[in-house]
Every structure is written in C-alpha cells, then in structure tokens.
mmCIF file of C-alpha atoms and ligand atoms in Angstrom:
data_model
loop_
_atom_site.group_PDB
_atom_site.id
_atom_site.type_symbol
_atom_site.label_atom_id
_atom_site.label_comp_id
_atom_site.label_asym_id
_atom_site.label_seq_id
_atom_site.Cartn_x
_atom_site.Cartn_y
_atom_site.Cartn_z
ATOM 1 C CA UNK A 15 280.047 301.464 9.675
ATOM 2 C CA UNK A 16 277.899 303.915 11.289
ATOM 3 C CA UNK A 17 278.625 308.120 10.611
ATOM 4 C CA UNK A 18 277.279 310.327 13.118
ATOM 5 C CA UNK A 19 278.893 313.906 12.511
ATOM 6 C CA UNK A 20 279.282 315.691 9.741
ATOM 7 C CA UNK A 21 280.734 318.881 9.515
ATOM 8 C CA UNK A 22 279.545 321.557 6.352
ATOM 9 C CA UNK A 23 281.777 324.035 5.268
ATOM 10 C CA UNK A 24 279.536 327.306 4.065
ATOM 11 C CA UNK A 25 281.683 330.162 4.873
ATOM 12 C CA UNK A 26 283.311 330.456 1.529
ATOM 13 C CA UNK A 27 282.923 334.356 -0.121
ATOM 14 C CA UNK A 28 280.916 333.055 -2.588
ATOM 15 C CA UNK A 29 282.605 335.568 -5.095
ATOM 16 C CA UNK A 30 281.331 334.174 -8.178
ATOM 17 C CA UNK A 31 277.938 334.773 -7.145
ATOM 18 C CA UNK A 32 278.658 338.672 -6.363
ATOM 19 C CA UNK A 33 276.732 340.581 -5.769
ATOM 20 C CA UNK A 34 273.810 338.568 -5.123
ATOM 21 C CA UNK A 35 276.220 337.042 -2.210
ATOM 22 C CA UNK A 36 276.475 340.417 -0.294
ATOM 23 C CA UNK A 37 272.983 339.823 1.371
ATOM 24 C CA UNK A 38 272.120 336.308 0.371
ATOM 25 C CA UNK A 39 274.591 333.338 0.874
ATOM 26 C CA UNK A 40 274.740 331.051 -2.288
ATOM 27 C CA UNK A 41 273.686 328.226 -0.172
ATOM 28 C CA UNK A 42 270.238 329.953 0.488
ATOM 29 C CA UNK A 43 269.508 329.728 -3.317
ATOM 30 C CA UNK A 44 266.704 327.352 -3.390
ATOM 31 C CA UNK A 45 266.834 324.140 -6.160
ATOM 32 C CA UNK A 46 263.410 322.929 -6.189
ATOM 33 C CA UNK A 47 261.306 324.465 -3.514
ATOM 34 C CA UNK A 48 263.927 324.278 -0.949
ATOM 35 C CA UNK A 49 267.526 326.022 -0.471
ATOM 36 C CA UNK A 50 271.275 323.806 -2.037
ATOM 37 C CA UNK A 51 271.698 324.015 2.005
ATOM 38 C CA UNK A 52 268.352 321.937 2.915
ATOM 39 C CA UNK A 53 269.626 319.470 0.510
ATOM 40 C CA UNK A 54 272.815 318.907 2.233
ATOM 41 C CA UNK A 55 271.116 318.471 5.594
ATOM 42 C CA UNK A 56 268.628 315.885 3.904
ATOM 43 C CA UNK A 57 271.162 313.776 2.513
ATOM 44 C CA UNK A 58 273.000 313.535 5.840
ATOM 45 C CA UNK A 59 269.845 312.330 7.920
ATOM 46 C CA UNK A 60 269.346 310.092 5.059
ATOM 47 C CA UNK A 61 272.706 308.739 5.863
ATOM 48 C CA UNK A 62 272.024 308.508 9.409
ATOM 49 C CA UNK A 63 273.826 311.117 10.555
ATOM 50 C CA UNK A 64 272.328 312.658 13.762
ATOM 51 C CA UNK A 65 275.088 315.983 14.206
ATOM 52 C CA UNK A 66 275.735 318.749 12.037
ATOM 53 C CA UNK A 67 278.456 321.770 12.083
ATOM 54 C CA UNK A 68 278.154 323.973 9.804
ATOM 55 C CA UNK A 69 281.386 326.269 9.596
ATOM 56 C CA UNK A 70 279.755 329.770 8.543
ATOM 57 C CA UNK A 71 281.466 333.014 8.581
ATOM 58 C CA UNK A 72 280.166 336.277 9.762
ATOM 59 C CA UNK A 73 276.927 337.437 7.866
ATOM 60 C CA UNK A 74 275.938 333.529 6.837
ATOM 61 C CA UNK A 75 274.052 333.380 10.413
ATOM 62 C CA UNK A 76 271.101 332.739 7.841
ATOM 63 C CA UNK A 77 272.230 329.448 7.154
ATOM 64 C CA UNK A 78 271.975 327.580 10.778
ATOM 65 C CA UNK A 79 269.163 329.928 11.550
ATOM 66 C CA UNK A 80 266.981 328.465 8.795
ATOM 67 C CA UNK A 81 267.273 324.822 10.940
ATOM 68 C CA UNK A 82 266.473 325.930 14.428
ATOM 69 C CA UNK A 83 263.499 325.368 15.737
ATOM 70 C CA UNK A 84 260.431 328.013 16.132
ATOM 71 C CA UNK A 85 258.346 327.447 18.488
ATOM 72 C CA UNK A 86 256.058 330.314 18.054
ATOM 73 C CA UNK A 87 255.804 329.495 14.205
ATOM 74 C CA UNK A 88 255.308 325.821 15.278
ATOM 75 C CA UNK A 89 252.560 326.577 17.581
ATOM 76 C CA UNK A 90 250.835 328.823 15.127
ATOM 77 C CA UNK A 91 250.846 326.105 12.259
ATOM 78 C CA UNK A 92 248.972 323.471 14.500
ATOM 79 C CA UNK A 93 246.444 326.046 15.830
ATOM 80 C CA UNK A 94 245.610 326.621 12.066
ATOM 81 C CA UNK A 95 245.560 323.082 11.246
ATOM 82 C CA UNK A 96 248.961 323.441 8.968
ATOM 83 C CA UNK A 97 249.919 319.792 9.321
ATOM 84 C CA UNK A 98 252.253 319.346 6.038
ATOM 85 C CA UNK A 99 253.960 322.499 6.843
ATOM 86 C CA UNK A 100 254.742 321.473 10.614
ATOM 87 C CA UNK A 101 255.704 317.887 9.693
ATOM 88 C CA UNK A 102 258.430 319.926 7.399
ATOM 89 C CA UNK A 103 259.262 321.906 10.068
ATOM 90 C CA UNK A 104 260.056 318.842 12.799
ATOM 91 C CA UNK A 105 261.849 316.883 10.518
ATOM 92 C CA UNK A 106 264.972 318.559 11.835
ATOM 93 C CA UNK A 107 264.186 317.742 15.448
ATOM 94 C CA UNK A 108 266.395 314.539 14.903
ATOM 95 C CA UNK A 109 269.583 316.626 14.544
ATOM 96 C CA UNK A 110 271.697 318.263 16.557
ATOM 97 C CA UNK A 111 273.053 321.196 15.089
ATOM 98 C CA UNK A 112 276.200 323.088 16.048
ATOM 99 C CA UNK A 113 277.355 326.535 14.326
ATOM 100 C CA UNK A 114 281.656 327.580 14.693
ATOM 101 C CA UNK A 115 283.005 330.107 12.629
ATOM 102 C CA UNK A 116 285.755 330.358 10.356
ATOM 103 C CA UNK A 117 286.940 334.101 10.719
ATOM 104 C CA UNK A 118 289.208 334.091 7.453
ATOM 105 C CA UNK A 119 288.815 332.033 4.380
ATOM 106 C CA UNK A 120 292.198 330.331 4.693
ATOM 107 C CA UNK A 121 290.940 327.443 2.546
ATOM 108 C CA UNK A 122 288.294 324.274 3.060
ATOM 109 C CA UNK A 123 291.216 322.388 5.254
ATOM 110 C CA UNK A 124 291.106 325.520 7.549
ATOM 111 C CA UNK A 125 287.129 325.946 7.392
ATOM 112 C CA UNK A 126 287.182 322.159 8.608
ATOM 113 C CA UNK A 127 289.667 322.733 11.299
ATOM 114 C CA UNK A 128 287.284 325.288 12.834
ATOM 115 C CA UNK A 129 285.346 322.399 13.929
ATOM 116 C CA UNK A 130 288.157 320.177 15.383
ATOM 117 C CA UNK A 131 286.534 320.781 19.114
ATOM 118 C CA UNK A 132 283.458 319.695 18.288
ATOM 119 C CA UNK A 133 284.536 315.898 16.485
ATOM 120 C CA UNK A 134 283.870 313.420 18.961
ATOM 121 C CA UNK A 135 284.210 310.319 16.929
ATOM 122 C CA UNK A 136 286.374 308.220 14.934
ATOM 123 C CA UNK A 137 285.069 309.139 11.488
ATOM 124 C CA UNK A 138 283.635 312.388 10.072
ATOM 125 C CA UNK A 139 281.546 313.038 7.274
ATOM 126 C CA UNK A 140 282.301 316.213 5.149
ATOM 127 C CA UNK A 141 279.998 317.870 2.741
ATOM 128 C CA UNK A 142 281.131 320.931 0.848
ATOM 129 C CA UNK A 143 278.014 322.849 -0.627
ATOM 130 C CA UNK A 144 278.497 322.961 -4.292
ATOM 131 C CA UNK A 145 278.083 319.418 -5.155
ATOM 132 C CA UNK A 146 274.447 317.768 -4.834
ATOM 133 C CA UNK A 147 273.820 314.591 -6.333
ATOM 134 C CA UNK A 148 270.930 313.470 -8.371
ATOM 135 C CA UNK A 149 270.203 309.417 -7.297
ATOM 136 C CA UNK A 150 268.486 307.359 -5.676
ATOM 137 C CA UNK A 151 271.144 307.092 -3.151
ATOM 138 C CA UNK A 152 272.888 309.975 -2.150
ATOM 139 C CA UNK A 153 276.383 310.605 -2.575
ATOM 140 C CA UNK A 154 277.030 310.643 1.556
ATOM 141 C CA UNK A 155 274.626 307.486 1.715
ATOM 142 C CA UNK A 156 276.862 305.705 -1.313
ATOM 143 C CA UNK A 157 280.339 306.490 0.483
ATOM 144 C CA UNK A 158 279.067 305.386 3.517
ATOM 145 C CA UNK A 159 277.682 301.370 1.973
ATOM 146 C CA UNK A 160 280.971 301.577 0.217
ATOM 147 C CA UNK A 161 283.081 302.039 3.064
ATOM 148 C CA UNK A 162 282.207 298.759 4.995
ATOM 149 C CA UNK A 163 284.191 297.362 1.225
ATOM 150 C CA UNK A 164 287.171 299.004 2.134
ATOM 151 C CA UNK A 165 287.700 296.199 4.646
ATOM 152 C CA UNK A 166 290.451 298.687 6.727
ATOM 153 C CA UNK A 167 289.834 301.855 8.280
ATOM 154 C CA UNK A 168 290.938 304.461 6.587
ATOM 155 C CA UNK A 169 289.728 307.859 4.450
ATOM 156 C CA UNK A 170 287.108 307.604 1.233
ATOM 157 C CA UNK A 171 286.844 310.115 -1.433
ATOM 158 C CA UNK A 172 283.791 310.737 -3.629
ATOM 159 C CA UNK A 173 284.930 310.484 -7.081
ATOM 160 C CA UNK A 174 283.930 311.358 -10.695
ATOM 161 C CA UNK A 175 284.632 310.909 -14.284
ATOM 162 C CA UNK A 176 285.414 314.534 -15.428
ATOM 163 C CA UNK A 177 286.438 315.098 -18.872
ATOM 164 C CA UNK A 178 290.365 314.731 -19.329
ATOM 165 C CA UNK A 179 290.427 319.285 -20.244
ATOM 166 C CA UNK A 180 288.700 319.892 -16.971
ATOM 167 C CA UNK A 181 291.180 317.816 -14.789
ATOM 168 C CA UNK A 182 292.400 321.579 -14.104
ATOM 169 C CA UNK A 183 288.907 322.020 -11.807
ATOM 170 C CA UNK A 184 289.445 319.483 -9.978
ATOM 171 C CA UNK A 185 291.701 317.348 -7.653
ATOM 172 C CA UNK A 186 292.461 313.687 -9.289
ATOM 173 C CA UNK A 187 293.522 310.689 -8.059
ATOM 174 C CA UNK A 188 295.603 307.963 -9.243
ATOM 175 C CA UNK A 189 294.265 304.409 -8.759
ATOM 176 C CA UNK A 190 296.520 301.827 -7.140
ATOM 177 C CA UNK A 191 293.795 298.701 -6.880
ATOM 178 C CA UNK A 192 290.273 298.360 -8.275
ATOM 179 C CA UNK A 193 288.075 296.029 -4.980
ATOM 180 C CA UNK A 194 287.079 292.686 -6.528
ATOM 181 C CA UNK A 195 283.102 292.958 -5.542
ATOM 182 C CA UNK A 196 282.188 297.034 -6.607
ATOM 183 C CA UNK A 197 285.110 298.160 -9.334
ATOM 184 C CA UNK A 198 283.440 301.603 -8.436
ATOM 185 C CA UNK A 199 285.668 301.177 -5.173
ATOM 186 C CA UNK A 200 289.128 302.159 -5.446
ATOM 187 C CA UNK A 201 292.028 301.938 -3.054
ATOM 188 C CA UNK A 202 294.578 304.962 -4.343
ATOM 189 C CA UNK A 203 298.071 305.409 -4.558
ATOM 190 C CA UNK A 204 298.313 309.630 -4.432
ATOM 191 C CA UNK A 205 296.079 312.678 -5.964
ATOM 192 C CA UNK A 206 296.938 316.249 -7.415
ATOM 193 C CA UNK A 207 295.487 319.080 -6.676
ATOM 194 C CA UNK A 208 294.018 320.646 -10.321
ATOM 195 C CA UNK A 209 296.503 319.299 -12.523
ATOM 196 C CA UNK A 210 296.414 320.104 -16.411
ATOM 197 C CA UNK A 211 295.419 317.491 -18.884
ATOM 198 C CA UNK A 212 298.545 315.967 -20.128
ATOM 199 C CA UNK A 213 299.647 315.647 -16.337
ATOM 200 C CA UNK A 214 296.510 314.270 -14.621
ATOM 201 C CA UNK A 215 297.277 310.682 -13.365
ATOM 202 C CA UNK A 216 293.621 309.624 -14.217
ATOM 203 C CA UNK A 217 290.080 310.911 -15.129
ATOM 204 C CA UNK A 218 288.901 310.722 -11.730
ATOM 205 C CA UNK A 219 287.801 313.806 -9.794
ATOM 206 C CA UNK A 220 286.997 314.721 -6.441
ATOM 207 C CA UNK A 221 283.572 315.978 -5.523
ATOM 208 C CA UNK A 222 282.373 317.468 -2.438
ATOM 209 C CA UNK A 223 282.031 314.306 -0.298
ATOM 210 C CA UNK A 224 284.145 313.149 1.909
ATOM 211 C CA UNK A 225 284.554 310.472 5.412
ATOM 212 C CA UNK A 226 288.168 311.474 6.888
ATOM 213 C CA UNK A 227 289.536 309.893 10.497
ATOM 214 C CA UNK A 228 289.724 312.189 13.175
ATOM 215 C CA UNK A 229 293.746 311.572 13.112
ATOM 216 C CA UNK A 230 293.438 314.240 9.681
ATOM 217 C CA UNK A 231 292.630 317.237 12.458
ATOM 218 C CA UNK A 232 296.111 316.506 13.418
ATOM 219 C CA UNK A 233 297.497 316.830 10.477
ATOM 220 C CA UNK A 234 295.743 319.787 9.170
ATOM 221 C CA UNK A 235 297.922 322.740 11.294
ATOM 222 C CA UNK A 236 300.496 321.655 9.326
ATOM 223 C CA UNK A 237 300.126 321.655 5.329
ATOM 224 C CA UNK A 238 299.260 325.203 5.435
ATOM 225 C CA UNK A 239 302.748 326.602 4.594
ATOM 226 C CA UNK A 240 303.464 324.811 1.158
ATOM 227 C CA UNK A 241 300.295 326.095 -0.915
ATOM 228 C CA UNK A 242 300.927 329.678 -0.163
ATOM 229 C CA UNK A 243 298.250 330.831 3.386
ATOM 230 C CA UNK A 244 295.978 328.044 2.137
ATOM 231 C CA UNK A 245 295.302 324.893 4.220
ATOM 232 C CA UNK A 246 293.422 322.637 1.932
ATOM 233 C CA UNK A 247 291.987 319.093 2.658
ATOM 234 C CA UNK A 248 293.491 317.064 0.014
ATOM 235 C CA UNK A 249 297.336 318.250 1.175
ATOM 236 C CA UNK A 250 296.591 316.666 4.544
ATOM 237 C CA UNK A 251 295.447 313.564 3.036
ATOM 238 C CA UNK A 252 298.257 313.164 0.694
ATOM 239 C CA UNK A 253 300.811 314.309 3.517
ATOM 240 C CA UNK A 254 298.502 310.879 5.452
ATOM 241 C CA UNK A 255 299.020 308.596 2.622
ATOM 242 C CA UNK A 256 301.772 306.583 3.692
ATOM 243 C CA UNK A 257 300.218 305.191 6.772
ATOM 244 C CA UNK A 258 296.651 305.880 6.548
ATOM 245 C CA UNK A 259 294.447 303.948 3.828
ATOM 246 C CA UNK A 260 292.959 306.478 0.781
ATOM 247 C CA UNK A 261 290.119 304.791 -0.663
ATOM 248 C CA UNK A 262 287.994 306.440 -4.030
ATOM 249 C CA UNK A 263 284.486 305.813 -5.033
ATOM 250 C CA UNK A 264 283.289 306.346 -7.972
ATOM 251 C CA UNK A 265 279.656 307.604 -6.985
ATOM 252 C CA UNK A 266 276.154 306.645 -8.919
ATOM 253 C CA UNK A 267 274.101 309.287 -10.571
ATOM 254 C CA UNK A 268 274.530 312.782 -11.936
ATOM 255 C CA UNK A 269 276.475 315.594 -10.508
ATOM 256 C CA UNK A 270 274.715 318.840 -9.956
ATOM 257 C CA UNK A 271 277.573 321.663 -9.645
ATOM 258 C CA UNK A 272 276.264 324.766 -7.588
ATOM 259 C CA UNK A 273 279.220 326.729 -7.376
ATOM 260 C CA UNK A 274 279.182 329.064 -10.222
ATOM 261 C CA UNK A 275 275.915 330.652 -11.703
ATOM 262 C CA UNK A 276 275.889 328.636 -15.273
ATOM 263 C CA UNK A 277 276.259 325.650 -12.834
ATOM 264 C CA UNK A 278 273.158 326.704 -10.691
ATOM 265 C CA UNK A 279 271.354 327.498 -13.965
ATOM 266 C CA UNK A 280 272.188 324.007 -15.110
ATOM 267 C CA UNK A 281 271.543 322.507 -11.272
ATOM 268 C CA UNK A 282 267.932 324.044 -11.788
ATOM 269 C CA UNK A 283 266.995 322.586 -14.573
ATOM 270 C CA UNK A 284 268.113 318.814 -13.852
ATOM 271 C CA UNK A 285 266.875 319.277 -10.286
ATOM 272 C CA UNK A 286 263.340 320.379 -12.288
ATOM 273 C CA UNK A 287 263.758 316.899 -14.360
HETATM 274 P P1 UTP B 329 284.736 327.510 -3.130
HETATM 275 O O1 UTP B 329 286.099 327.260 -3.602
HETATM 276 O O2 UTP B 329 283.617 327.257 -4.083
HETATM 277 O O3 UTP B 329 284.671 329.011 -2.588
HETATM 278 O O4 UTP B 329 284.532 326.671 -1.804
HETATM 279 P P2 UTP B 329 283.432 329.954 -2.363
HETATM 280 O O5 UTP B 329 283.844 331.068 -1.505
HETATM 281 O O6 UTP B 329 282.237 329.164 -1.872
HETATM 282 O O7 UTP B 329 283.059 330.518 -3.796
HETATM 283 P P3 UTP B 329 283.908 331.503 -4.734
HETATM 284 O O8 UTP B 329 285.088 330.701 -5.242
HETATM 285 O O9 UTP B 329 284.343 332.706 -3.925
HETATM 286 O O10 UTP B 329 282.945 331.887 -5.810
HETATM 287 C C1 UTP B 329 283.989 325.354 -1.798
HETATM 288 C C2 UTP B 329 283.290 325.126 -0.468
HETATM 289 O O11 UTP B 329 284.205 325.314 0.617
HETATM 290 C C3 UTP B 329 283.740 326.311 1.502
HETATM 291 C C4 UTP B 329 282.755 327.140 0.690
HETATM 292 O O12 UTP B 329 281.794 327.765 1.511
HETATM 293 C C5 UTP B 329 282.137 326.103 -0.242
HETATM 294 O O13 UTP B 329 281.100 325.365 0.403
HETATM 295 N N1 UTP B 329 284.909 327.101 1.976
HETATM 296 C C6 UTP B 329 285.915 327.407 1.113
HETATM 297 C C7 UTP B 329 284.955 327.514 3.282
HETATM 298 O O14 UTP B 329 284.044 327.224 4.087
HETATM 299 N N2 UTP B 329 286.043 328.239 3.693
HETATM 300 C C8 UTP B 329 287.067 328.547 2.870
HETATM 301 O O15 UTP B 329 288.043 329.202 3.320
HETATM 302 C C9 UTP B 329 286.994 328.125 1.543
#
C-alpha cells in the first residue's frame, strides 16, 4: 500500500520544556546536527510520502519555515561552490508542504482535525514529534511494510513494550489475534487510554506513529465531550472499533522519547551512539 500524506502535529505548548519553549519550539532542538523536526520529515520521504501538514500554532511559524525553499540562499551556495550544503538544501524539493493551524490545544485528535481539508486520500500517515526511532527502518517505513499483512483495510498502531509501572504514560492495547507470518503484527480487540498497572490489558504501548482511514475525520467532532474539552485520537479509534479493523505493530529498534528534557538528554546520547 502506498502513503502519500502525512499530517505532523507540532503545536503542542511544549510546557515541559518552559521556558526554553517561549522562543524556541521543542521540535527545533537539534539531535545530531539536525532539528527532532528534520527527522520526522526524513523518515516520511523515506516512506515515500510526497505531502506534509504540519499543524503548528501561532509562534511555531519556525517550524514549516525551516523547509521552504530559499532561493537567494540557494543561489549563493552554488556561486560559492557549496555543493554538500545545496544538495541538503534540495532534498526537500520532493515534498509538498502545507502549514494549518490549530488555534487552541484541544488535544492531538483536535490538532489532527485541523487538517481534515487538506486529506485527499484514503489513508493518512500521522507522526507526533516526540517519538523518533533508532533502526534501520523507520518506524513510518515499518507500519507501512506491515500494513500490506493486515490483509483488510483498516487503522495500524505503532506499538511498544513499555514496562508494566509505566502503562500510566501511555495508551495500551489489548491483543485479539497475533498474524501467522510477523507475530510483531497484531489485530486488537480495544485500548485504554493511560491505564495503571494492575488494569492495563497488556504491555503494549502506543508510540507516535500512526496510518488512520480518512473515515476517522468523521468521527473525530464527536469524542470530544467524554474526556473533559479534549478530543484525543485513540477515543475516535476505539469509538471505530466495531466496524473498522485496529491493527498493532510491534515496531523494530529503540525508542528515542523527546518529549520531556531527561528524555531529550537521553535521545542525545543514543542518537550520538
Ligand atoms: P504532548 O502531550 O507532548 O504536549 O503532545 P506538548 O504540548 O507537546 O508538551 P507538554 O505536555 O506541554 O510538555 C504530543 C504531540 O502532540 C502535539 C504536540 O505538539 C506533540 O507533538 N499536540 C498535542 C498538538 O499538536 N496539539 C495539541 O492540542 C496537543
């Protein structure tokens, strides 16, 4: 199956990173020589995805400005003979990038919603900024292989082994089926938002990646009510369960958690090897 658009939410408040956060948005914070956003964008052309949205708020202009194009800058580089730094530069020529904004931080259902003009096909990739993976295959370019297992059309969750006291962090699924071929792959039978230990159907965590059918923009609008003004992704899939295939994989590699400052301490140094 073939992705085209994917759609990053960055307009979070980024409170834990306060006040660093008031001038620079965490996603600017560079892991290796480039910023956590660069390496979101990479691992979607890497998947083959040719259109980005990123869902910004107001001040995080940054973000999409670092991608466009400069043709002054350009120009300059290949009169001074600046051939690496150009090649960088062009790489994002393939894309097309599109910026909305999400004018209250209602949640990442309601950042994702901001978007719902813009989705022109049947399945959309979704990449929420904390989570990078470390592999040789990305985490996008591992859901998307794993998908064409599923063998229906449906939604598929990036999943992890957490440790059972952090099930609280994170929402878990419960596993109906494991597929025959890639045990990795698993068809799921519900999920709960950050449940504690002793109630957490499984082990299993979601991170950061998901591929969800256009049909969840319809649902969105309406979950927002029952988790106070929130409208959160995982309540529209669970409210999609009973007619829309849920599918889990359990992706390759390590984990790199950006979302909190020990976790971008941590992301440094296993980025740095
Ligand atoms: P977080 O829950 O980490 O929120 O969002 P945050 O604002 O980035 O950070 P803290 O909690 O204030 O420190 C996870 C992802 O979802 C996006 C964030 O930008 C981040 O990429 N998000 C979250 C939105 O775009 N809008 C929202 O309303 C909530």
């Amino acid at each position: 199956m073939k992705v085209s658009q994917a759609i990053l939410p960055v307009a979070g408040l980024g409170t834990r990173f306060l006040p660093w956060t008031k001038v620079v948005p965490k996603e600017l914070l560079p892991i290796g020589n480039q910023p956590i956003i660069a390496h979101l964008v990479d691992e979607c052309i890497d998947a083959g995805i040719t259109d980005i949205c990123f869902v910004i708020s107001k001040g995080k202009e940054l973000i999409p400005q670092y991608f466009f194009e400069d043709p002054a800058l350009e120009e300059e580089l290949e009169k001074r003979g600046k051939k690496h730094y150009l090649e960088d530069l062009q790489r994002y020529k393939s894309i097309n990038f599109h910026t909305v904004y999400q004018d209250e931080q209602l949640g990442d259902g309601h950042a994702i919603l901001q978007a719902a003009d813009w989705v022109d096909s049947e399945t959309i990739a979704i990449l929420f900024g904390d989570d990078l993976f470390a592999c040789d295959d990305s985490g996008l370019k591992q859901l998307v292989k794993a998908y064409d297992m599923m063998g229906e059309e449906g939604a598929l969750l990036a999943l992890e082994n957490v440790p059972r006291e952090n099930t609280s962090r994170y929402g878990v699924v419960d596993v109906d089926t494991e597929n025959d071929g890639d045990p990795r792959l698993k068809k799921l039978k519900g999920m709960v938002e950050k449940p504690q230990p002793e109630d957490a159907p499984s082990t299993l965590g979601i991170v950061g990646r998901y591929l969800i059918p256009k049909s969840t923009f319809d649902v969105l609008p309406k979950v927002g009510t029952s988790h106070g003004s929130e409208i959160r992704l995982i309540d529209a899939l669970i409210e999609q369960m009973p007619e829309l295939p849920v599918y889990g994989y359990e992706c390759k590699g390590t984990r790199i958690d950006t979302g909190t400052p020990e976790g971008y301490r941590e992301a440094v140094k296993v980025w740095n090897g």
